[in-house]
């Protein structure tokens, strides 16, 4: 505002170079500036009224919210204070159980390792014994086969010799019977 007044005084004092048309334009510009300032002032007043109404609504909303949540917060605080020792006790129990379970898991792990070693050892021993039994059975079968072969040869050779002797005796007897006086009649 002071700047506008200063401009107006300057323009009014130097009257000689201004004509009526210029003065008329200056008055219109001053009127436009005045209207703009009035609109701006009106907008500020409306914004202030709206802000005050909004502030009142927010205050009432805050009071209602506080009235509704205050008992809930009070009760929640009471419940938390009431169950806090129980939660600590449960937490301590869970911690102790965790240590116990961990110790038992370690024991079970060691036991399982021992069982695994025992099973592996028994498996290795069983394989060794099975290999020994297999060797024994193979040797027994081989020996039985050899004995059977020896027995067969032991029986077959004398039987062949006996068969040869009997065949020779038969051939000899047949020849003797043919040459004898009894053998000629039959023919």
XYZ file of N, CA, C and O in Angstrom:
748
model
N 0.806 -1.204 0.000
C 0.000 0.000 0.000
C 0.853 1.274 0.000
O 0.500 2.192 -0.714
N 1.917 1.327 0.796
C 2.710 2.564 0.772
C 3.345 2.808 -0.588
O 3.484 3.951 -1.018
N 3.677 1.733 -1.293
C 4.285 1.910 -2.613
C 3.280 2.508 -3.572
O 3.617 3.364 -4.402
N 2.012 2.113 -3.480
C 0.975 2.656 -4.367
C 0.753 4.125 -4.068
O 0.597 4.927 -4.984
N 0.748 4.459 -2.781
C 0.567 5.876 -2.410
C 1.708 6.736 -2.942
O 1.486 7.831 -3.435
N 2.909 6.196 -2.809
C 4.066 6.956 -3.304
C 3.981 7.165 -4.794
O 4.299 8.255 -5.308
N 3.550 6.149 -5.534
C 3.409 6.279 -6.979
C 2.350 7.292 -7.310
O 2.530 8.135 -8.204
N 1.238 7.248 -6.589
C 0.146 8.201 -6.851
C 0.602 9.635 -6.570
O 0.282 10.545 -7.331
N 1.314 9.840 -5.514
C 1.769 11.210 -5.195
C 2.739 11.710 -6.255
O 2.684 12.885 -6.649
N 3.590 10.808 -6.703
C 4.536 11.213 -7.733
C 3.794 11.632 -8.996
O 4.108 12.636 -9.630
N 2.798 10.796 -9.345
C 2.053 11.098 -10.558
C 1.208 12.359 -10.389
O 1.029 13.135 -11.328
N 0.676 12.630 -9.238
C -0.166 13.804 -9.007
C 0.685 15.073 -8.946
O 0.223 16.136 -9.327
N 1.870 14.978 -8.509
C 2.715 16.173 -8.392
C 3.223 16.622 -9.760
O 3.406 17.795 -10.002
N 3.468 15.706 -10.598
C 3.938 16.100 -11.911
C 2.744 16.162 -12.845
O 2.581 15.351 -13.726
N 1.926 17.111 -12.673
C 0.666 17.298 -13.371
C 0.866 17.787 -14.788
O 0.019 17.622 -15.631
N 1.894 18.441 -15.064
C 2.062 19.081 -16.342
C 2.232 18.086 -17.471
O 1.800 18.347 -18.573
N 2.865 16.935 -17.208
C 3.078 16.015 -18.302
C 1.927 15.023 -18.464
O 1.892 14.277 -19.409
N 0.993 14.971 -17.536
C -0.116 14.032 -17.609
C -1.331 14.710 -18.221
O -1.649 15.841 -17.891
N -1.995 13.984 -19.016
C -3.244 14.523 -19.557
C -4.410 13.784 -18.914
O -4.219 12.877 -18.093
N -5.569 14.070 -19.295
C -6.777 13.496 -18.682
C -6.882 11.998 -18.953
O -7.335 11.236 -18.102
N -6.475 11.609 -20.087
C -6.553 10.182 -20.431
C -5.627 9.364 -19.525
O -6.001 8.293 -19.037
N -4.432 9.884 -19.266
C -3.499 9.171 -18.392
C -4.026 9.083 -16.973
O -3.887 8.063 -16.298
N -4.619 10.157 -16.555
C -5.177 10.165 -15.196
C -6.318 9.163 -15.110
O -6.468 8.440 -14.114
N -7.103 9.132 -16.152
C -8.221 8.192 -16.184
C -7.700 6.738 -16.123
O -8.242 5.906 -15.393
N -6.644 6.422 -16.873
C -6.059 5.080 -16.845
C -5.467 4.756 -15.475
O -5.603 3.637 -14.960
N -4.825 5.714 -14.882
C -4.234 5.500 -13.551
C -5.318 5.192 -12.549
O -5.179 4.304 -11.693
N -6.430 5.865 -12.660
C -7.533 5.630 -11.725
C -8.095 4.208 -11.920
O -8.455 3.534 -10.951
N -8.174 3.790 -13.159
C -8.645 2.418 -13.400
C -7.667 1.389 -12.830
O -8.070 0.382 -12.221
N -6.387 1.625 -13.015
C -5.391 0.701 -12.447
C -5.454 0.678 -10.932
O -5.342 -0.381 -10.306
N -5.645 1.841 -10.349
C -5.769 1.909 -8.889
C -7.019 1.170 -8.446
O -7.015 0.450 -7.435
N -8.106 1.312 -9.210
C -9.347 0.611 -8.880
C -9.143 -0.908 -8.976
O -9.591 -1.671 -8.101
N -8.451 -1.358 -10.010
C -8.193 -2.790 -10.175
C -7.353 -3.303 -9.017
O -7.609 -4.390 -8.448
N -6.330 -2.517 -8.645
C -5.479 -2.938 -7.524
C -6.296 -2.982 -6.239
O -6.162 -3.898 -5.426
N -7.176 -2.012 -6.040
C -8.009 -1.977 -4.830
C -8.949 -3.180 -4.794
O -9.141 -3.817 -3.745
N -9.532 -3.511 -5.942
C -10.444 -4.656 -5.995
C -9.662 -5.946 -5.724
O -10.122 -6.828 -4.983
N -8.478 -6.054 -6.298
C -7.656 -7.251 -6.072
C -7.298 -7.380 -4.600
O -7.341 -8.473 -4.027
N -6.959 -6.253 -3.983
C -6.635 -6.295 -2.555
C -7.856 -6.657 -1.726
O -7.756 -7.392 -0.730
N -9.028 -6.158 -2.138
C -10.265 -6.471 -1.412
C -10.580 -7.964 -1.564
O -10.980 -8.634 -0.592
N -10.403 -8.517 -2.775
C -10.657 -9.941 -2.996
C -9.673 -10.769 -2.175
O -10.034 -11.778 -1.558
N -8.429 -10.305 -2.148
C -7.422 -11.020 -1.363
C -7.772 -10.985 0.118
O -7.673 -11.985 0.821
N -8.193 -9.868 0.598
C -8.582 -9.749 2.007
C -9.783 -10.641 2.297
O -9.842 -11.310 3.329
N -10.759 -10.647 1.378
C -11.930 -11.496 1.546
C -11.526 -12.978 1.580
O -12.036 -13.744 2.393
N -10.596 -13.358 0.696
C -10.132 -14.746 0.666
C -9.438 -15.096 1.972
O -9.637 -16.196 2.512
N -8.612 -14.191 2.499
C -7.949 -14.453 3.783
C -8.966 -14.596 4.902
O -8.831 -15.453 5.779
N -9.984 -13.771 4.901
C -11.025 -13.842 5.930
C -11.762 -15.173 5.808
O -12.016 -15.856 6.812
N -12.107 -15.587 4.583
C -12.817 -16.848 4.386
C -11.928 -18.033 4.815
O -12.414 -18.989 5.434
N -10.634 -17.956 4.475
C -9.714 -19.020 4.871
C -9.602 -19.085 6.391
O -9.563 -20.169 6.984
N -9.565 -17.935 7.037
C -9.488 -17.909 8.493
C -10.755 -18.497 9.111
O -10.691 -19.266 10.082
N -11.922 -18.166 8.543
C -13.187 -18.710 9.056
C -13.211 -20.229 8.862
O -13.569 -20.986 9.774
N -12.819 -20.672 7.669
C -12.792 -22.113 7.385
C -11.804 -22.831 8.307
O -12.100 -23.893 8.842
N -10.637 -22.222 8.516
C -9.627 -22.823 9.395
C -10.134 -22.895 10.827
O -9.904 -23.880 11.531
N -10.825 -21.854 11.283
C -11.343 -21.884 12.662
C -12.423 -22.953 12.806
O -12.474 -23.660 13.819
N -13.292 -23.089 11.786
C -14.311 -24.148 11.839
C -13.640 -25.526 11.838
O -14.037 -26.417 12.587
N -12.633 -25.667 10.988
C -11.910 -26.925 10.922
C -11.216 -27.219 12.244
O -11.219 -28.361 12.722
N -10.632 -26.204 12.839
C -9.969 -26.363 14.123
C -10.964 -26.784 15.194
O -10.664 -27.669 16.018
N -12.146 -26.205 15.184
C -13.175 -26.593 16.155
C -13.599 -28.046 15.946
O -13.768 -28.806 16.911
N -13.768 -28.444 14.675
C -14.148 -29.829 14.391
C -13.052 -30.789 14.845
O -13.335 -31.838 15.429
N -11.812 -30.439 14.574
C -10.698 -31.293 14.975
C -10.603 -31.404 16.494
O -10.317 -32.470 17.023
N -10.850 -30.287 17.194
C -10.817 -30.331 18.656
C -11.918 -31.234 19.197
O -11.686 -32.047 20.102
N -13.127 -31.124 18.615
C -14.227 -31.980 19.098
C -13.945 -33.446 18.751
O -14.222 -34.344 19.553
N -13.383 -33.663 17.554
C -13.023 -35.029 17.180
C -11.953 -35.589 18.115
O -12.032 -36.742 18.554
N -10.961 -34.786 18.443
C -9.910 -35.215 19.363
C -10.489 -35.522 20.742
O -10.109 -36.518 21.383
N -11.421 -34.693 21.214
C -12.044 -34.926 22.522
C -12.852 -36.230 22.511
O -12.780 -37.022 23.451
N -13.616 -36.454 21.418
C -14.407 -37.689 21.335
C -13.489 -38.914 21.248
O -13.749 -39.931 21.880
N -12.428 -38.783 20.461
C -11.490 -39.896 20.337
C -10.830 -40.186 21.673
O -10.688 -41.346 22.075
N -10.421 -39.139 22.360
C -9.801 -39.327 23.665
C -10.795 -39.935 24.652
O -10.436 -40.829 25.430
N -12.045 -39.503 24.596
C -13.061 -40.037 25.508
C -13.299 -41.525 25.232
O -13.509 -42.311 26.153
N -13.258 -41.896 23.958
C -13.509 -43.298 23.615
C -12.279 -44.181 23.849
O -12.413 -45.337 24.243
N -11.108 -43.675 23.571
C -9.910 -44.511 23.679
C -9.287 -44.501 25.065
O -8.519 -45.402 25.395
N -9.601 -43.519 25.860
C -9.013 -43.429 27.193
C -9.330 -44.665 28.037
O -8.421 -45.245 28.635
N -10.602 -45.120 28.119
C -10.861 -46.334 28.898
C -10.156 -47.565 28.299
O -9.656 -48.422 29.033
N -10.113 -47.616 26.990
C -9.450 -48.738 26.329
C -7.957 -48.741 26.651
O -7.390 -49.791 26.972
N -7.335 -47.601 26.580
C -5.910 -47.499 26.901
C -5.658 -47.812 28.373
O -4.675 -48.477 28.726
N -6.553 -47.339 29.237
C -6.418 -47.616 30.669
C -6.525 -49.118 30.915
O -5.700 -49.699 31.632
N -7.524 -49.741 30.340
C -7.733 -51.183 30.525
C -6.561 -51.971 29.926
O -6.100 -52.951 30.517
N -6.080 -51.544 28.764
C -4.937 -52.213 28.132
C -3.708 -52.116 29.027
O -2.973 -53.098 29.201
N -3.491 -50.955 29.595
C -2.352 -50.778 30.500
C -2.500 -51.697 31.715
O -1.532 -52.344 32.138
N -3.703 -51.783 32.259
C -3.939 -52.650 33.409
C -3.689 -54.117 33.045
O -3.046 -54.857 33.809
N -4.191 -54.529 31.881
C -4.008 -55.915 31.445
C -2.527 -56.212 31.233
O -2.024 -57.268 31.637
N -1.816 -55.285 30.604
C -0.386 -55.472 30.392
C 0.365 -55.572 31.708
O 1.278 -56.397 31.854
N 0.015 -54.726 32.673
C 0.665 -54.801 33.980
C 0.321 -56.110 34.678
O 1.150 -56.683 35.387
N -0.910 -56.602 34.446
C -1.343 -57.841 35.084
C -0.656 -59.059 34.472
O -0.233 -59.973 35.192
N -0.515 -59.091 33.156
C 0.042 -60.284 32.509
C 1.563 -60.202 32.316
O 2.179 -61.194 31.914
N 2.145 -59.079 32.608
C 3.597 -58.930 32.422
C 4.392 -59.970 33.212
O 5.305 -60.590 32.649
N 4.093 -60.226 34.504
C 4.836 -61.283 35.214
C 4.603 -62.672 34.611
O 5.516 -63.485 34.544
N 3.382 -62.910 34.137
C 3.088 -64.200 33.530
C 3.893 -64.374 32.245
O 4.421 -65.463 31.977
N 3.988 -63.315 31.477
C 4.757 -63.384 30.228
C 6.231 -63.626 30.538
O 6.896 -64.418 29.869
N 6.737 -62.965 31.555
C 8.138 -63.190 31.942
C 8.346 -64.648 32.369
O 9.344 -65.276 32.001
N 7.382 -65.169 33.149
C 7.476 -66.554 33.600
C 7.429 -67.514 32.408
O 8.224 -68.451 32.323
N 6.508 -67.271 31.489
C 6.393 -68.113 30.292
C 7.674 -68.021 29.474
O 8.187 -69.036 28.984
N 8.196 -66.821 29.357
C 9.434 -66.633 28.594
C 10.585 -67.404 29.228
O 11.367 -68.060 28.530
N 10.670 -67.352 30.548
C 11.727 -68.094 31.244
C 11.535 -69.599 31.054
O 12.510 -70.333 30.821
N 10.280 -70.062 31.153
C 9.998 -71.491 30.948
C 10.348 -71.934 29.531
O 10.926 -73.007 29.333
N 9.989 -71.116 28.558
C 10.294 -71.453 27.165
C 11.805 -71.492 26.953
O 12.323 -72.371 26.261
N 12.509 -70.567 27.577
C 13.965 -70.555 27.452
C 14.559 -71.829 28.059
O 15.437 -72.465 27.460
N 14.064 -72.204 29.252
C 14.553 -73.427 29.899
C 14.221 -74.654 29.053
O 15.053 -75.543 28.889
N 13.002 -74.686 28.507
C 12.614 -75.804 27.649
C 13.505 -75.859 26.408
O 13.879 -76.940 25.954
N 13.836 -74.709 25.894
C 14.700 -74.654 24.711
C 16.063 -75.256 25.020
O 16.597 -76.039 24.224
N 16.636 -74.898 26.180
C 17.923 -75.473 26.572
C 17.813 -76.992 26.748
O 18.688 -77.745 26.314
N 16.710 -77.430 27.401
C 16.515 -78.863 27.643
C 16.368 -79.616 26.327
O 16.992 -80.671 26.131
N 15.544 -79.064 25.433
C 15.334 -79.716 24.129
C 16.647 -79.770 23.364
O 16.966 -80.777 22.736
N 17.429 -78.707 23.426
C 18.712 -78.686 22.721
C 19.652 -79.759 23.280
O 20.319 -80.470 22.521
N 19.674 -79.878 24.619
C 20.528 -80.892 25.239
C 20.068 -82.289 24.838
O 20.888 -83.155 24.509
N 18.766 -82.530 24.855
C 18.242 -83.841 24.463
C 18.515 -84.117 22.995
O 18.830 -85.247 22.622
N 18.402 -83.116 22.161
C 18.712 -83.290 20.729
C 20.180 -83.659 20.546
O 20.507 -84.511 19.710
N 21.038 -83.018 21.326
C 22.459 -83.371 21.251
C 22.678 -84.822 21.681
O 23.448 -85.553 21.053
N 21.990 -85.237 22.777
C 22.111 -86.619 23.241
C 21.592 -87.596 22.184
O 22.223 -88.622 21.912
N 20.438 -87.279 21.614
C 19.859 -88.142 20.580
C 20.789 -88.196 19.374
O 20.992 -89.252 18.772
N 21.377 -87.055 19.026
C 22.317 -87.027 17.899
C 23.512 -87.918 18.158
O 23.944 -88.661 17.269
N 24.049 -87.858 19.371
C 25.193 -88.715 19.718
C 24.781 -90.190 19.694
O 25.516 -91.038 19.180
N 23.596 -90.489 20.243
C 23.108 -91.868 20.243
C 22.921 -92.369 18.813
O 23.311 -93.502 18.486
N 22.347 -91.531 17.973
C 22.163 -91.925 16.574
C 23.502 -92.138 15.880
O 23.644 -93.050 15.059
N 24.487 -91.317 16.225
C 25.822 -91.510 15.645
C 26.403 -92.853 16.079
O 26.999 -93.579 15.269
N 26.236 -93.187 17.363
C 26.731 -94.473 17.850
C 25.997 -95.631 17.168
O 26.625 -96.626 16.775
N 24.687 -95.504 17.048
C 23.904 -96.550 16.379
C 24.366 -96.698 14.932
O 24.533 -97.819 14.434
N 24.584 -95.579 14.279
C 25.039 -95.609 12.892
C 26.394 -96.306 12.782
O 26.608 -97.138 11.896
N 27.317 -95.967 13.691
C 28.625 -96.629 13.672
C 28.481 -98.124 13.908
O 29.143 -98.939 13.261
N 27.584 -98.503 14.860
C 27.360 -99.923 15.152
C 26.781 -100.632 13.938
O 27.217 -101.740 13.589
N 25.830 -100.022 13.291
C 25.206 -100.629 12.111
C 26.232 -100.776 10.991
O 26.288 -101.811 10.316
N 27.050 -99.755 10.798
C 28.087 -99.829 9.759
C 29.073 -100.934 10.084
O 29.463 -101.725 9.207
N 29.485 -101.024 11.357
C 30.408 -102.077 11.775
C 29.781 -103.460 11.570
O 30.424 -104.366 11.035
N 28.517 -103.625 11.998
C 27.831 -104.912 11.825
C 27.687 -105.241 10.339
O 27.864 -106.404 9.935
N 27.415 -104.253 9.544
C 27.289 -104.460 8.102
C 28.619 -104.923 7.515
O 28.661 -105.858 6.704
N 29.700 -104.266 7.926
C 31.024 -104.674 7.435
C 31.363 -106.097 7.873
O 31.883 -106.899 7.090
N 31.083 -106.412 9.142
C 31.344 -107.768 9.632
C 30.496 -108.788 8.891
O 30.973 -109.882 8.555
N 29.247 -108.449 8.666
C 28.350 -109.362 7.949
C 28.871 -109.600 6.535
O 28.864 -110.740 6.048
N 29.319 -108.545 5.875
C 29.878 -108.708 4.534
C 31.103 -109.631 4.563
O 31.266 -110.488 3.689
N 31.957 -109.424 5.570
C 33.145 -110.267 5.687
C 32.744 -111.725 5.899
O 33.299 -112.635 5.254
N 31.784 -111.967 6.790
C 31.337 -113.337 7.073
C 30.673 -113.951 5.842
O 30.887 -115.138 5.544
N 29.879 -113.156 5.143
C 29.224 -113.669 3.942
C 30.280 -114.041 2.902
O 30.182 -115.076 2.232
N 31.324 -113.215 2.784
C 32.404 -113.526 1.841
C 33.104 -114.826 2.261
O 33.429 -115.676 1.406
N 33.336 -114.994 3.567
C 33.979 -116.231 4.053
C 33.099 -117.448 3.771
O 33.571 -118.489 3.302
N 31.806 -117.323 4.080
C 30.880 -118.437 3.837
C 30.827 -118.746 2.350
O 30.810 -119.914 1.946
N 30.829 -117.707 1.525
C 30.815 -117.914 0.080
C 32.076 -118.665 -0.361
O 32.000 -119.601 -1.164
N 33.219 -118.266 0.186
C 34.465 -118.977 -0.141
C 34.400 -120.435 0.319
O 34.817 -121.352 -0.420
N 33.876 -120.653 1.547
C 33.759 -122.021 2.063
C 32.839 -122.863 1.190
O 33.152 -124.011 0.856
N 31.699 -122.308 0.817
C 30.744 -123.050 -0.010
C 31.354 -123.330 -1.377
O 31.235 -124.434 -1.915
N 32.050 -122.319 -1.928
C 32.694 -122.508 -3.238
C 33.753 -123.602 -3.146
O 33.824 -124.495 -4.016
N 34.577 -123.538 -2.092
C 35.602 -124.589 -1.906
C 34.946 -125.954 -1.714
O 35.419 -126.967 -2.268
N 33.883 -126.034 -0.925
C 33.195 -127.312 -0.677
C 32.618 -127.851 -1.973
O 32.734 -129.065 -2.259
N 32.020 -126.993 -2.780
C 31.466 -127.443 -4.062
C 32.584 -127.913 -4.991
O 32.444 -128.938 -5.668
N 33.673 -127.168 -4.999
C 34.799 -127.545 -5.846
C 35.376 -128.897 -5.389
O 35.656 -129.789 -6.207
N 35.537 -129.045 -4.062
C 36.063 -130.301 -3.510
C 35.106 -131.441 -3.799
O 35.527 -132.550 -4.188
N 33.812 -131.209 -3.640
C 32.799 -132.236 -3.918
C 32.857 -132.628 -5.382
O 32.764 -133.818 -5.727
N 33.045 -131.670 -6.237
C 33.136 -131.953 -7.658
C 34.382 -132.798 -7.955
O 34.329 -133.744 -8.734
N 35.479 -132.440 -7.315
C 36.710 -133.214 -7.519
C 36.539 -134.644 -6.994
O 36.956 -135.622 -7.649
N 35.940 -134.762 -5.787
C 35.720 -136.099 -5.218
C 34.807 -136.896 -6.131
O 35.046 -138.089 -6.395
N 33.756 -136.256 -6.617
C 32.834 -136.938 -7.523
C 33.565 -137.388 -8.770
O 33.359 -138.514 -9.251
N 34.434 -136.552 -9.297
C 35.195 -136.911 -10.486
C 36.138 -138.084 -10.196
O 36.245 -139.026 -10.991
N 36.799 -138.017 -9.029
C 37.714 -139.100 -8.648
C 36.937 -140.390 -8.475
O 37.365 -141.475 -8.928
N 35.755 -140.310 -7.805
C 34.942 -141.514 -7.582
C 34.474 -142.061 -8.918
O 34.514 -143.271 -9.161
N 34.037 -141.173 -9.796
C 33.579 -141.625 -11.107
C 34.720 -142.315 -11.864
O 34.530 -143.370 -12.473
N 35.881 -141.663 -11.830
C 37.027 -142.261 -12.510
C 37.423 -143.586 -11.828
O 37.786 -144.546 -12.493
N 37.342 -143.572 -10.492
C 37.695 -144.778 -9.738
C 36.744 -145.920 -10.030
O 37.115 -147.089 -9.969
N 35.525 -145.664 -10.313
C 34.553 -146.720 -10.600
C 34.555 -147.020 -12.099
O 34.491 -148.187 -12.508
N 34.658 -146.041 -12.910
C 34.549 -146.240 -14.355
C 35.727 -147.047 -14.917
O 35.544 -147.917 -15.763
N 36.920 -146.719 -14.491
C 38.098 -147.424 -15.017
C 38.016 -148.919 -14.699
O 38.170 -149.760 -15.603
N 37.767 -149.304 -13.408
C 37.667 -150.743 -13.162
C 36.488 -151.385 -13.892
O 36.571 -152.529 -14.338
N 35.388 -150.620 -14.006
C 34.228 -151.188 -14.704
C 34.591 -151.399 -16.168
O 34.227 -152.412 -16.774
N 35.321 -150.473 -16.773
C 35.744 -150.641 -18.169
C 36.679 -151.844 -18.295
O 36.583 -152.614 -19.262
N 37.562 -151.918 -17.320
C 38.494 -153.058 -17.359
C 37.720 -154.369 -17.219
O 37.997 -155.352 -17.913
N 36.765 -154.401 -16.288
C 35.943 -155.600 -16.102
C 35.132 -155.879 -17.359
O 34.991 -157.045 -17.761
N 34.611 -154.810 -17.960
C 33.827 -154.987 -19.185
C 34.726 -155.534 -20.280
O 34.318 -156.402 -21.081
N 35.959 -155.013 -20.316
C 36.914 -155.512 -21.318
C 37.246 -156.990 -21.066
O 37.340 -157.811 -21.996
N 37.461 -157.328 -19.797
C 37.772 -158.716 -19.442
C 36.589 -159.605 -19.793
O 36.751 -160.685 -20.376
N 35.388 -159.174 -19.410
C 34.193 -159.977 -19.692
C 34.007 -160.112 -21.195
O 33.666 -161.187 -21.703
N 34.241 -159.047 -21.927
C 34.107 -159.112 -23.390
C 35.137 -160.072 -23.960
O 34.851 -160.856 -24.889
N 36.349 -159.993 -23.404
C 37.393 -160.908 -23.862
C 37.032 -162.351 -23.535
O 37.240 -163.274 -24.343
N 36.552 -162.597 -22.309
C 36.138 -163.947 -21.918
C 34.995 -164.417 -22.795
O 34.953 -165.589 -23.213
N 34.076 -163.568 -23.054
C 32.935 -163.932 -23.879
C 33.427 -164.305 -25.275
O 32.992 -165.313 -25.867
N 34.299 -163.463 -25.817
C 34.818 -163.743 -27.166
C 35.613 -165.051 -27.154
O 35.516 -165.873 -28.091
N 36.379 -165.224 -26.087
C 37.149 -166.457 -25.985
C 36.240 -167.664 -25.849
O 36.487 -168.727 -26.439
N 35.217 -167.578 -25.011
C 34.285 -168.682 -24.817
C 33.521 -168.960 -26.114
O 33.254 -170.122 -26.455
N 33.162 -167.913 -26.775
C 32.425 -168.102 -28.020
C 33.329 -168.815 -29.041
O 32.888 -169.713 -29.771
N 34.554 -168.408 -29.071
C 35.501 -169.051 -29.983
C 35.719 -170.494 -29.550
O 35.769 -171.416 -30.377
N 35.900 -170.731 -28.282
C 36.096 -172.085 -27.768
C 34.883 -172.954 -28.065
O 35.012 -174.114 -28.427
N 33.700 -172.391 -27.870
C 32.487 -173.159 -28.120
C 32.390 -173.428 -29.627
O 31.964 -174.527 -30.028
N 32.771 -172.587 -30.450
C 32.699 -172.824 -31.894
C 33.684 -173.903 -32.308
O 33.405 -174.681 -33.198
N 34.797 -173.899 -31.691
C 35.819 -174.863 -32.060
C 35.580 -176.220 -31.370
O 36.141 -177.230 -31.776
N 34.860 -176.258 -30.377
C 34.619 -177.524 -29.655
C 33.621 -178.383 -30.439
O 32.877 -177.892 -31.274
N 33.610 -179.686 -30.111
C 32.721 -180.560 -30.823
C 31.263 -180.249 -30.516
O 30.394 -180.594 -31.313
N 31.001 -179.599 -29.431
C 29.607 -179.291 -29.100
C 29.112 -178.108 -29.887
O 27.937 -178.010 -30.120
N 29.989 -177.253 -30.257
C 29.603 -176.039 -30.936
C 29.271 -176.278 -32.368
O 28.546 -175.526 -33.004
N 29.718 -177.418 -32.955
C 29.516 -177.636 -34.361
C 28.127 -178.156 -34.582
O 27.610 -178.074 -35.682
N 27.538 -178.801 -33.703
C 26.225 -179.359 -33.883
C 25.186 -178.265 -33.978
O 24.180 -178.472 -34.622
N 25.355 -177.358 -33.373
C 24.324 -176.294 -33.333
C 24.255 -175.588 -34.670
O 23.257 -175.070 -35.024
N 25.215 -175.596 -35.367
C 25.196 -174.822 -36.589
C 24.536 -175.585 -37.628
O 24.288 -176.361 -38.229
